[in-house]
Structures are given as C-alpha cells and as structure tokens.
C-alpha cells in the first residue's frame, strides 16, 4: 500500500523482500476467505483497537473500511458483507486480488527485488542488505519499513528487525502473541474437590489445578469445536468481556474466534497474575432455572450423559469438558452440575508462542513516530503495519489498519524531501 501511494505520487519505487515471492502472509490470510474489513458502524469499528484508538483513528480517517472496499473494487474485485458483518472478496480468495494489485503496481513502475534481507543501517545512513549475490549497501531518498511482527515467521515476519531499531535508539515494545490460543489449567475433576472449593473457583479464589488436559480428553476431543457458547471474563484491572461465539479445543488448551477476541485481556492478566479464569456458559439459550430443572429431573435407568443429551441437548465436547473439569461427585449433584453448565470456570495459564499466533502485539512505540509514521530518531524512515505497537481482534480490523498505516506511510514518504530528491524509495 505504501508503494502504491508513492508510485501514484510519481516517485521511483523499489520493494525489497526477504522472501522468494510477494505477499505470503496476505495469501495465508486468504486461506479462510480473506476477511478484508468489517461493515459495522465506524465508532464500533474504531473501538476494536483498544488503547491505541487515538493513533489508529488518524490512520482510518484517511483509509478506513469504505476505502478498503473501494480499493478492491478498483482492482476488479467485488466484495460482499457476510452474515457476521465481515467483508470478503466475492471469490473468497486472496490470490486474484494480490495478482491484480501486483500487476497494477508493476504497470506504475514499481520494481520488486526478492530474496533481499535488510540488516539495518551503515554508519553513513545507507541501507544494509544481504541477497543471493552477497552483501551490499543502498541509498534511498526515503525508506518505508513494513517488516511485520513475529507471528508465522516462516512467511517472513520473524522479528529480526527489533535489534536494528532498538540499537538505533527507537523504543520497541516486546513482541507478544495476539489473537492466539492458550494453554489450560485443567484436571479439576481429578482432584475430587469439594463443592465449596468449586464455588471458590467460580469466583476466582480457588487453588490452581493441575496443568493441562488429561490424555483421555485430548484423545477424544482435541480439534473439536465448542459452538454456541458464551464467555465472560473480568480482569484484575477492571476490564470485562462478554460475548457469544465458538472456539476449538486443542491438545494443550483452547483457540479460535471467541478466544482470540478476549486474548489481549487474558494475555495481560496472565502477565500480572500468572493465570486468568474465563467463565463459560455451555447453554446460553437456556436459563439457569431451566438447566437446574432438567439436571434435577429424575432420569431413571438412563445414564447421566443420555439424560443431559435428551433433556438439554448437551453432548459431545461440551459433555466431555464437564467430565474433564468436574469430579464424579460434582457431576452427580444436580444443583452443582447446573451451576457449572451455566458458569464453568476454565483457567488459562499461558499464551501459545508468538510464532503460532495470528498476529503480534508490541513493536515500534507509536510515540516515537510523527503523524506521518516517520521515525523521530531517523528522519526519512517510515514504519507501518504489524511492526507498530498496536493490536486488534480478527474480523477485518487487522488488515484494514495495516493497509491504512501503509497508505499513511506512503503518503508521508512521498512528501518527504531528502537531500537527493531523485533517489529511489
């Protein structure tokens, strides 16, 4: 996007990429349909950026959700709004959009140089590169860095740039996983805890349980989706989260859209207190009174699993989760079981590694950039995208803000006047 704006301004533009081909993470984002942006009202859309709203708002003022759709349309790609309000290309693929975009850029004179890795600056301010032919230096009238975070490093964004910018005096917040899964503290049922201990767990005062799912639960349910559930979370700082959705059980914990939505709050709570407890409502369409009435209903010779399946439609991984986290005695107590179905505490103890995350938190401190995303300590150098210190949930917010920051950095670089105004960008 920065290259697009620079080329439109008539500048000579060269794109250097460490990977063999362009847009690898963009293509990965399209594996699930390429969620370009979101159609919700602008104020709600903006709220998704948390503490960084004051900064991201200025980016989106220039290039927001409507501009993303218009940009795709200009490249010949129709978009549509899904039932969730998310916006996708009509073909649900990233490759056609990327091909059209690259063709437009090349037609505008943008030159691409692949397998060229940037290593920082020489003492005279020239850029240091390493390519197949060896090391070399390059002078540029302006430089736009779009180096990514540290998620999915096999696609190129490995965070190696942190050292170069930190050494230059720019503040870089530690890179951390965002939109990530978490490992669980599980096995509560195996402890045979008392009802009082469980109720203490419900309000976050219980002792820490053994770590991880049991092998039996992993064997039967790893990869299964918990659909139509609700999650509630409140952290020690007073922030809260409540939403319906779905997520997936993994071999070590949980991941998926509902988990990603709360991941920033959970990650910070774990950093403060070493764990975070979310509460699950396994049957959000049923009142607590109805659940209690059904768990207390005589079941005769039927097994508990058959009874709950018949009376409440509760089975599969939801039933497996109850067996995993409750003891036999707790499962046999109808009032206890009803309370657990409506508010089951799940203790999370660690975010999955940043390399597995969808995106990255942390990065270049926005306070060390001017309004055009130029580094204060190195005039003529602009930063954009995921390498900046901001984060957002999935839903089109990530890609929209990345494109918007690229737009702004490109505009800033195009307007920048270096000593050599004819040098390539």
Short mmCIF file of C-alpha atoms in Angstrom, two decimals:
data_model
loop_
_atom_site.label_atom_id
_atom_site.label_comp_id
_atom_site.label_asym_id
_atom_site.label_seq_id
_atom_site.Cartn_x
_atom_site.Cartn_y
_atom_site.Cartn_z
CA UNK A 1 0.00 0.00 0.00
CA UNK A 2 2.90 2.36 0.72
CA UNK A 3 4.38 1.52 -2.69
CA UNK A 4 1.02 2.24 -4.31
CA UNK A 5 0.84 5.70 -2.82
CA UNK A 6 4.46 6.50 -3.65
CA UNK A 7 4.06 5.38 -7.25
CA UNK A 8 0.89 7.45 -7.57
CA UNK A 9 2.92 10.46 -6.44
CA UNK A 10 5.38 9.88 -9.26
CA UNK A 11 8.25 8.59 -7.14
CA UNK A 12 10.65 5.87 -8.21
CA UNK A 13 9.74 2.89 -6.01
CA UNK A 14 11.68 -0.30 -5.25
CA UNK A 15 10.29 -3.01 -2.96
CA UNK A 16 12.83 -5.27 -1.25
CA UNK A 17 11.50 -8.50 0.22
CA UNK A 18 13.40 -11.24 2.05
CA UNK A 19 11.07 -13.96 0.75
CA UNK A 20 11.08 -15.59 -2.71
CA UNK A 21 7.63 -14.20 -3.56
CA UNK A 22 5.45 -11.25 -2.59
CA UNK A 23 2.55 -11.20 -0.14
CA UNK A 24 2.95 -14.58 1.54
CA UNK A 25 1.14 -13.64 4.74
CA UNK A 26 -1.53 -11.88 2.70
CA UNK A 27 -2.13 -15.18 0.90
CA UNK A 28 -2.24 -17.04 4.21
CA UNK A 29 -4.88 -14.59 5.45
CA UNK A 30 -6.94 -15.57 2.42
CA UNK A 31 -6.91 -19.23 3.29
CA UNK A 32 -10.12 -18.74 5.27
CA UNK A 33 -11.68 -16.34 2.76
CA UNK A 34 -9.63 -13.12 3.20
CA UNK A 35 -11.58 -11.03 5.67
CA UNK A 36 -10.71 -7.59 4.28
CA UNK A 37 -12.62 -5.37 6.67
CA UNK A 38 -15.88 -5.06 8.62
CA UNK A 39 -19.16 -3.30 7.88
CA UNK A 40 -20.07 -2.26 11.43
CA UNK A 41 -20.51 1.45 12.32
CA UNK A 42 -17.32 3.50 12.38
CA UNK A 43 -17.42 4.17 16.13
CA UNK A 44 -17.79 0.49 16.94
CA UNK A 45 -15.12 -0.41 14.38
CA UNK A 46 -12.69 2.05 15.93
CA UNK A 47 -13.30 0.74 19.45
CA UNK A 48 -11.70 -2.57 18.46
CA UNK A 49 -8.23 -1.01 18.71
CA UNK A 50 -8.29 -0.62 22.48
CA UNK A 51 -5.71 1.69 23.99
CA UNK A 52 -4.35 2.60 20.56
CA UNK A 53 -7.59 4.18 19.33
CA UNK A 54 -6.15 7.76 19.37
CA UNK A 55 -3.41 6.73 16.93
CA UNK A 56 -5.29 4.26 14.73
CA UNK A 57 -8.19 6.71 14.36
CA UNK A 58 -5.92 9.04 12.38
CA UNK A 59 -4.95 6.20 10.05
CA UNK A 60 -8.53 5.13 9.43
CA UNK A 61 -9.62 8.71 8.85
CA UNK A 62 -7.64 8.52 5.60
CA UNK A 63 -8.20 4.88 4.69
CA UNK A 64 -10.99 3.09 6.52
CA UNK A 65 -13.39 0.26 5.80
CA UNK A 66 -15.17 2.05 2.94
CA UNK A 67 -11.86 2.88 1.29
CA UNK A 68 -10.74 -0.76 1.56
CA UNK A 69 -13.80 -1.90 -0.37
CA UNK A 70 -13.38 0.86 -2.95
CA UNK A 71 -9.71 -0.08 -3.39
CA UNK A 72 -10.60 -3.72 -4.00
CA UNK A 73 -13.32 -2.69 -6.45
CA UNK A 74 -10.82 -0.55 -8.36
CA UNK A 75 -8.70 -3.68 -8.78
CA UNK A 76 -11.69 -5.53 -10.24
CA UNK A 77 -12.53 -7.43 -7.07
CA UNK A 78 -16.14 -7.36 -5.89
CA UNK A 79 -16.80 -7.69 -2.17
CA UNK A 80 -19.77 -8.74 -0.06
CA UNK A 81 -20.85 -8.48 3.56
CA UNK A 82 -21.23 -11.81 5.33
CA UNK A 83 -23.83 -12.62 7.96
CA UNK A 84 -21.37 -11.63 10.70
CA UNK A 85 -20.83 -8.20 9.13
CA UNK A 86 -17.37 -9.13 7.89
CA UNK A 87 -16.39 -8.12 4.37
CA UNK A 88 -14.87 -10.64 1.93
CA UNK A 89 -13.92 -10.76 -1.76
CA UNK A 90 -16.72 -12.31 -3.80
CA UNK A 91 -14.43 -15.20 -4.75
CA UNK A 92 -13.36 -15.70 -1.12
CA UNK A 93 -9.74 -15.87 -2.27
CA UNK A 94 -6.65 -13.69 -1.78
CA UNK A 95 -4.71 -14.71 -4.89
CA UNK A 96 -6.85 -12.88 -7.51
CA UNK A 97 -6.67 -9.66 -5.51
CA UNK A 98 -2.92 -9.95 -5.00
CA UNK A 99 -2.31 -10.68 -8.69
CA UNK A 100 -4.37 -7.67 -9.77
CA UNK A 101 -2.62 -5.44 -7.23
CA UNK A 102 0.89 -6.50 -8.26
CA UNK A 103 0.02 -6.04 -11.93
CA UNK A 104 -1.20 -2.51 -11.18
CA UNK A 105 1.97 -1.71 -9.21
CA UNK A 106 4.31 -3.06 -11.88
CA UNK A 107 2.44 -1.10 -14.53
CA UNK A 108 3.05 2.01 -12.40
CA UNK A 109 6.79 1.32 -12.42
CA UNK A 110 7.24 -0.33 -9.04
CA UNK A 111 10.17 -2.77 -9.11
CA UNK A 112 10.33 -5.83 -6.85
CA UNK A 113 13.55 -7.34 -5.58
CA UNK A 114 13.14 -10.75 -3.94
CA UNK A 115 15.36 -12.67 -1.52
CA UNK A 116 16.85 -9.41 -0.28
CA UNK A 117 17.07 -9.15 3.51
CA UNK A 118 17.53 -5.82 5.26
CA UNK A 119 20.05 -5.75 8.13
CA UNK A 120 19.89 -2.15 9.33
CA UNK A 121 21.95 0.91 8.52
CA UNK A 122 25.61 1.58 7.86
CA UNK A 123 27.34 4.44 9.68
CA UNK A 124 26.68 6.75 6.73
CA UNK A 125 22.93 6.02 6.81
CA UNK A 126 22.79 3.73 3.78
CA UNK A 127 20.69 0.58 3.99
CA UNK A 128 22.45 -2.74 4.53
CA UNK A 129 21.14 -5.69 2.52
CA UNK A 130 22.07 -9.32 2.04
CA UNK A 131 20.99 -11.08 -1.13
CA UNK A 132 21.95 -14.20 -3.10
CA UNK A 133 24.91 -12.32 -4.58
CA UNK A 134 26.17 -11.18 -1.18
CA UNK A 135 26.07 -8.07 0.99
CA UNK A 136 25.60 -4.58 -0.38
CA UNK A 137 24.50 -1.07 0.53
CA UNK A 138 21.71 1.04 -0.89
CA UNK A 139 20.99 4.75 -0.64
CA UNK A 140 17.36 5.87 -0.67
CA UNK A 141 15.64 9.22 -0.65
CA UNK A 142 13.14 7.81 1.82
CA UNK A 143 12.60 4.37 3.33
CA UNK A 144 9.38 2.64 4.35
CA UNK A 145 9.81 -0.32 6.70
CA UNK A 146 6.94 -2.81 6.70
CA UNK A 147 8.68 -5.71 8.42
CA UNK A 148 5.79 -7.40 10.21
CA UNK A 149 5.69 -8.75 13.73
CA UNK A 150 6.85 -12.21 14.75
CA UNK A 151 3.85 -14.42 14.03
CA UNK A 152 4.16 -17.03 11.29
CA UNK A 153 7.91 -16.38 10.90
CA UNK A 154 8.16 -18.91 8.07
CA UNK A 155 6.34 -16.36 5.94
CA UNK A 156 9.00 -13.71 6.57
CA UNK A 157 7.99 -11.71 9.65
CA UNK A 158 10.46 -13.12 12.14
CA UNK A 159 11.02 -10.01 14.29
CA UNK A 160 14.72 -9.86 13.38
CA UNK A 161 14.37 -6.13 12.78
CA UNK A 162 13.89 -5.41 16.51
CA UNK A 163 17.62 -5.37 17.21
CA UNK A 164 18.38 -2.88 14.43
CA UNK A 165 15.73 -0.39 15.51
CA UNK A 166 16.46 -0.77 19.20
CA UNK A 167 20.16 -0.19 18.59
CA UNK A 168 19.22 2.97 16.75
CA UNK A 169 17.51 4.30 19.88
CA UNK A 170 13.91 3.70 18.85
CA UNK A 171 11.75 2.23 21.59
CA UNK A 172 10.36 -1.18 20.69
CA UNK A 173 7.84 -2.82 22.99
CA UNK A 174 8.44 -6.59 23.37
CA UNK A 175 6.70 -8.61 20.68
CA UNK A 176 3.94 -10.79 22.11
CA UNK A 177 1.27 -13.13 20.71
CA UNK A 178 -2.07 -11.60 19.78
CA UNK A 179 -5.17 -13.40 18.52
CA UNK A 180 -3.63 -16.51 19.98
CA UNK A 181 -4.56 -19.72 21.72
CA UNK A 182 -3.86 -20.51 25.36
CA UNK A 183 -2.78 -23.48 27.40
CA UNK A 184 -5.21 -24.51 30.11
CA UNK A 185 -5.02 -25.41 33.75
CA UNK A 186 -7.28 -28.47 33.72
CA UNK A 187 -7.97 -31.68 35.50
CA UNK A 188 -10.14 -30.20 38.23
CA UNK A 189 -12.35 -33.26 38.21
CA UNK A 190 -9.39 -35.48 39.01
CA UNK A 191 -8.84 -33.63 42.27
CA UNK A 192 -12.16 -34.66 43.76
CA UNK A 193 -12.55 -31.16 45.19
CA UNK A 194 -15.37 -30.19 47.46
CA UNK A 195 -18.40 -28.15 46.48
CA UNK A 196 -17.02 -25.25 48.49
CA UNK A 197 -13.73 -25.42 46.56
CA UNK A 198 -15.58 -25.40 43.26
CA UNK A 199 -17.68 -22.40 44.26
CA UNK A 200 -14.48 -20.63 45.31
CA UNK A 201 -13.14 -21.44 41.83
CA UNK A 202 -16.23 -19.85 40.34
CA UNK A 203 -15.28 -16.54 41.93
CA UNK A 204 -11.58 -16.91 41.25
CA UNK A 205 -10.41 -17.80 44.75
CA UNK A 206 -9.66 -21.46 44.33
CA UNK A 207 -6.27 -23.14 44.28
CA UNK A 208 -4.52 -23.73 40.96
CA UNK A 209 -5.43 -27.04 39.40
CA UNK A 210 -3.03 -29.44 37.68
CA UNK A 211 -1.85 -28.11 34.31
CA UNK A 212 -3.20 -29.34 31.01
CA UNK A 213 -5.96 -31.60 29.69
CA UNK A 214 -5.94 -35.25 30.62
CA UNK A 215 -4.75 -37.67 27.88
CA UNK A 216 -8.26 -39.16 27.72
CA UNK A 217 -9.83 -35.77 26.98
CA UNK A 218 -7.18 -34.93 24.37
CA UNK A 219 -7.65 -38.25 22.62
CA UNK A 220 -11.41 -37.85 22.39
CA UNK A 221 -11.88 -34.13 21.88
CA UNK A 222 -8.75 -32.34 20.60
CA UNK A 223 -9.79 -30.45 17.48
CA UNK A 224 -13.49 -30.36 18.43
CA UNK A 225 -15.37 -27.07 18.30
CA UNK A 226 -17.48 -25.75 21.16
CA UNK A 227 -20.26 -23.98 19.28
CA UNK A 228 -22.99 -21.69 20.57
CA UNK A 229 -21.33 -20.92 23.88
CA UNK A 230 -20.92 -17.68 25.77
CA UNK A 231 -17.80 -16.47 27.52
CA UNK A 232 -17.42 -13.99 30.33
CA UNK A 233 -14.15 -12.59 31.66
CA UNK A 234 -13.21 -9.82 34.07
CA UNK A 235 -9.60 -8.97 34.82
CA UNK A 236 -8.00 -7.55 37.94
CA UNK A 237 -7.72 -4.13 36.31
CA UNK A 238 -11.48 -3.77 35.92
CA UNK A 239 -11.79 -4.57 32.21
CA UNK A 240 -14.51 -7.03 31.24
CA UNK A 241 -15.55 -9.13 28.25
CA UNK A 242 -18.79 -10.92 27.44
CA UNK A 243 -19.64 -12.47 24.10
CA UNK A 244 -21.22 -15.45 22.39
CA UNK A 245 -19.36 -17.45 19.79
CA UNK A 246 -17.33 -20.57 19.37
CA UNK A 247 -13.82 -21.90 19.91
CA UNK A 248 -11.81 -25.09 19.48
CA UNK A 249 -10.23 -27.47 21.97
CA UNK A 250 -6.54 -28.11 21.20
CA UNK A 251 -4.10 -30.68 22.54
CA UNK A 252 -2.90 -28.18 25.15
CA UNK A 253 -5.79 -25.77 25.61
CA UNK A 254 -8.11 -23.63 23.52
CA UNK A 255 -8.07 -21.43 20.43
CA UNK A 256 -10.49 -19.95 17.92
CA UNK A 257 -12.50 -16.82 17.28
CA UNK A 258 -14.03 -16.41 20.75
CA UNK A 259 -10.64 -16.97 22.38
CA UNK A 260 -8.94 -14.54 20.00
CA UNK A 261 -11.50 -11.88 20.85
CA UNK A 262 -10.52 -11.95 24.53
CA UNK A 263 -6.85 -12.80 24.02
CA UNK A 264 -5.41 -9.34 24.73
CA UNK A 265 -7.16 -9.11 28.11
CA UNK A 266 -6.26 -12.68 29.03
CA UNK A 267 -2.62 -12.27 27.99
CA UNK A 268 -2.21 -9.20 30.18
CA UNK A 269 -3.98 -10.86 33.12
CA UNK A 270 -1.65 -13.84 32.91
CA UNK A 271 1.32 -11.46 32.87
CA UNK A 272 0.02 -9.85 36.08
CA UNK A 273 -1.22 -12.89 37.98
CA UNK A 274 0.18 -15.98 36.20
CA UNK A 275 -3.29 -17.20 35.22
CA UNK A 276 -6.66 -15.97 34.00
CA UNK A 277 -10.06 -17.56 34.57
CA UNK A 278 -12.74 -17.30 31.91
CA UNK A 279 -16.28 -18.50 32.59
CA UNK A 280 -18.23 -20.49 30.02
CA UNK A 281 -21.97 -20.74 29.59
CA UNK A 282 -22.35 -24.01 27.70
CA UNK A 283 -26.09 -23.41 27.07
CA UNK A 284 -26.58 -19.65 26.61
CA UNK A 285 -30.05 -20.16 25.10
CA UNK A 286 -31.29 -21.82 28.30
CA UNK A 287 -31.98 -20.01 31.55
CA UNK A 288 -30.28 -21.13 34.74
CA UNK A 289 -33.70 -22.13 36.08
CA UNK A 290 -34.40 -24.41 33.15
CA UNK A 291 -30.96 -26.01 33.33
CA UNK A 292 -31.43 -26.70 37.03
CA UNK A 293 -34.89 -28.13 36.44
CA UNK A 294 -33.55 -30.51 33.79
CA UNK A 295 -30.50 -31.65 35.73
CA UNK A 296 -32.77 -32.33 38.72
CA UNK A 297 -35.38 -34.19 36.66
CA UNK A 298 -35.49 -37.90 37.52
CA UNK A 299 -33.53 -39.89 34.95
CA UNK A 300 -34.47 -43.40 35.94
CA UNK A 301 -32.16 -46.02 34.48
CA UNK A 302 -30.67 -43.69 31.90
CA UNK A 303 -27.06 -42.63 32.17
CA UNK A 304 -26.32 -39.01 33.02
CA UNK A 305 -24.93 -38.42 29.54
CA UNK A 306 -28.10 -39.77 27.92
CA UNK A 307 -30.23 -37.76 30.31
CA UNK A 308 -28.47 -34.45 29.56
CA UNK A 309 -28.48 -35.18 25.85
CA UNK A 310 -32.21 -35.86 25.92
CA UNK A 311 -33.27 -33.04 28.23
CA UNK A 312 -30.80 -30.28 27.25
CA UNK A 313 -29.17 -31.38 24.02
CA UNK A 314 -25.86 -31.41 25.86
CA UNK A 315 -23.30 -33.82 24.48
CA UNK A 316 -20.04 -34.19 22.60
CA UNK A 317 -17.18 -31.94 23.60
CA UNK A 318 -19.39 -29.92 25.96
CA UNK A 319 -20.17 -33.03 27.92
CA UNK A 320 -16.54 -34.05 27.71
CA UNK A 321 -15.49 -30.72 29.15
CA UNK A 322 -17.79 -31.19 32.14
CA UNK A 323 -16.35 -34.64 32.78
CA UNK A 324 -12.84 -33.20 32.42
CA UNK A 325 -13.31 -30.39 34.90
CA UNK A 326 -15.73 -31.89 37.44
CA UNK A 327 -15.45 -34.91 39.70
CA UNK A 328 -17.95 -37.76 39.70
CA UNK A 329 -19.47 -36.40 42.89
CA UNK A 330 -19.91 -32.96 41.37
CA UNK A 331 -21.47 -34.42 38.22
CA UNK A 332 -23.95 -36.33 40.40
CA UNK A 333 -25.04 -33.18 42.26
CA UNK A 334 -27.80 -31.68 40.12
CA UNK A 335 -27.52 -28.16 41.55
CA UNK A 336 -23.75 -28.19 41.30
CA UNK A 337 -23.88 -29.51 37.75
CA UNK A 338 -26.45 -26.89 36.68
CA UNK A 339 -24.25 -24.10 38.06
CA UNK A 340 -21.26 -25.49 36.17
CA UNK A 341 -23.15 -25.73 32.88
CA UNK A 342 -24.07 -22.06 33.12
CA UNK A 343 -20.77 -20.77 34.53
CA UNK A 344 -17.92 -23.20 34.10
CA UNK A 345 -14.54 -21.75 35.13
CA UNK A 346 -11.70 -22.50 32.73
CA UNK A 347 -8.27 -21.46 33.94
CA UNK A 348 -5.75 -20.36 31.29
CA UNK A 349 -2.11 -20.31 32.25
CA UNK A 350 -0.04 -19.34 29.18
CA UNK A 351 -0.43 -17.89 25.72
CA UNK A 352 0.78 -20.08 22.91
CA UNK A 353 4.12 -19.00 21.37
CA UNK A 354 4.09 -15.88 19.22
CA UNK A 355 5.16 -17.91 16.18
CA UNK A 356 1.77 -19.69 16.33
CA UNK A 357 -0.30 -16.53 16.80
CA UNK A 358 -2.38 -14.93 14.09
CA UNK A 359 -0.84 -11.54 14.83
CA UNK A 360 1.61 -9.74 17.10
CA UNK A 361 1.26 -7.21 19.87
CA UNK A 362 4.13 -4.88 20.74
CA UNK A 363 6.51 -3.28 18.26
CA UNK A 364 7.73 0.21 17.47
CA UNK A 365 6.37 2.66 20.03
CA UNK A 366 3.88 4.93 18.31
CA UNK A 367 5.15 7.76 20.49
CA UNK A 368 8.47 7.51 18.61
CA UNK A 369 6.79 8.31 15.28
CA UNK A 370 5.38 11.54 13.92
CA UNK A 371 1.89 11.93 12.47
CA UNK A 372 3.11 10.54 9.13
CA UNK A 373 4.62 7.46 10.82
CA UNK A 374 8.18 8.72 10.36
CA UNK A 375 10.76 7.74 12.99
CA UNK A 376 11.66 10.74 15.13
CA UNK A 377 15.22 9.49 15.57
CA UNK A 378 15.78 8.80 11.86
CA UNK A 379 14.15 11.35 9.53
CA UNK A 380 13.15 9.93 6.18
CA UNK A 381 12.42 6.46 7.58
CA UNK A 382 8.75 5.47 7.94
CA UNK A 383 7.24 2.41 9.63
CA UNK A 384 3.87 0.76 9.05
CA UNK A 385 1.85 -2.37 9.54
CA UNK A 386 2.18 -5.04 12.19
CA UNK A 387 5.64 -3.91 13.28
CA UNK A 388 3.99 -0.97 15.06
CA UNK A 389 2.77 -1.25 18.67
CA UNK A 390 -0.96 -1.84 18.22
CA UNK A 391 -3.25 -4.83 18.03
CA UNK A 392 -6.83 -5.70 17.16
CA UNK A 393 -9.05 -8.78 17.10
CA UNK A 394 -9.73 -10.73 13.95
CA UNK A 395 -12.69 -9.59 11.90
CA UNK A 396 -11.07 -7.37 9.26
CA UNK A 397 -9.63 -4.91 11.78
CA UNK A 398 -6.05 -6.15 11.43
CA UNK A 399 -5.86 -5.95 7.65
CA UNK A 400 -7.71 -2.63 7.47
CA UNK A 401 -5.33 -0.93 9.91
CA UNK A 402 -2.29 -2.45 8.19
CA UNK A 403 -3.45 -1.08 4.84
CA UNK A 404 -4.30 2.28 6.41
CA UNK A 405 -0.88 2.61 8.04
CA UNK A 406 0.77 1.72 4.72
CA UNK A 407 -1.31 4.36 2.98
CA UNK A 408 -0.26 6.98 5.54
CA UNK A 409 3.43 6.00 5.49
CA UNK A 410 3.43 6.06 1.69
CA UNK A 411 1.87 9.50 1.62
CA UNK A 412 4.39 10.71 4.19
CA UNK A 413 7.35 9.27 2.31
CA UNK A 414 6.13 10.76 -0.96
CA UNK A 415 6.02 14.20 0.63
CA UNK A 416 9.42 13.83 2.30
CA UNK A 417 12.22 15.92 0.78
CA UNK A 418 15.64 14.35 1.13
CA UNK A 419 18.96 15.80 0.04
CA UNK A 420 18.70 13.65 -3.09
CA UNK A 421 15.15 14.08 -4.24
CA UNK A 422 15.67 11.68 -7.17
CA UNK A 423 16.87 8.74 -5.07
CA UNK A 424 14.64 5.65 -5.17
CA UNK A 425 12.16 4.96 -2.37
#
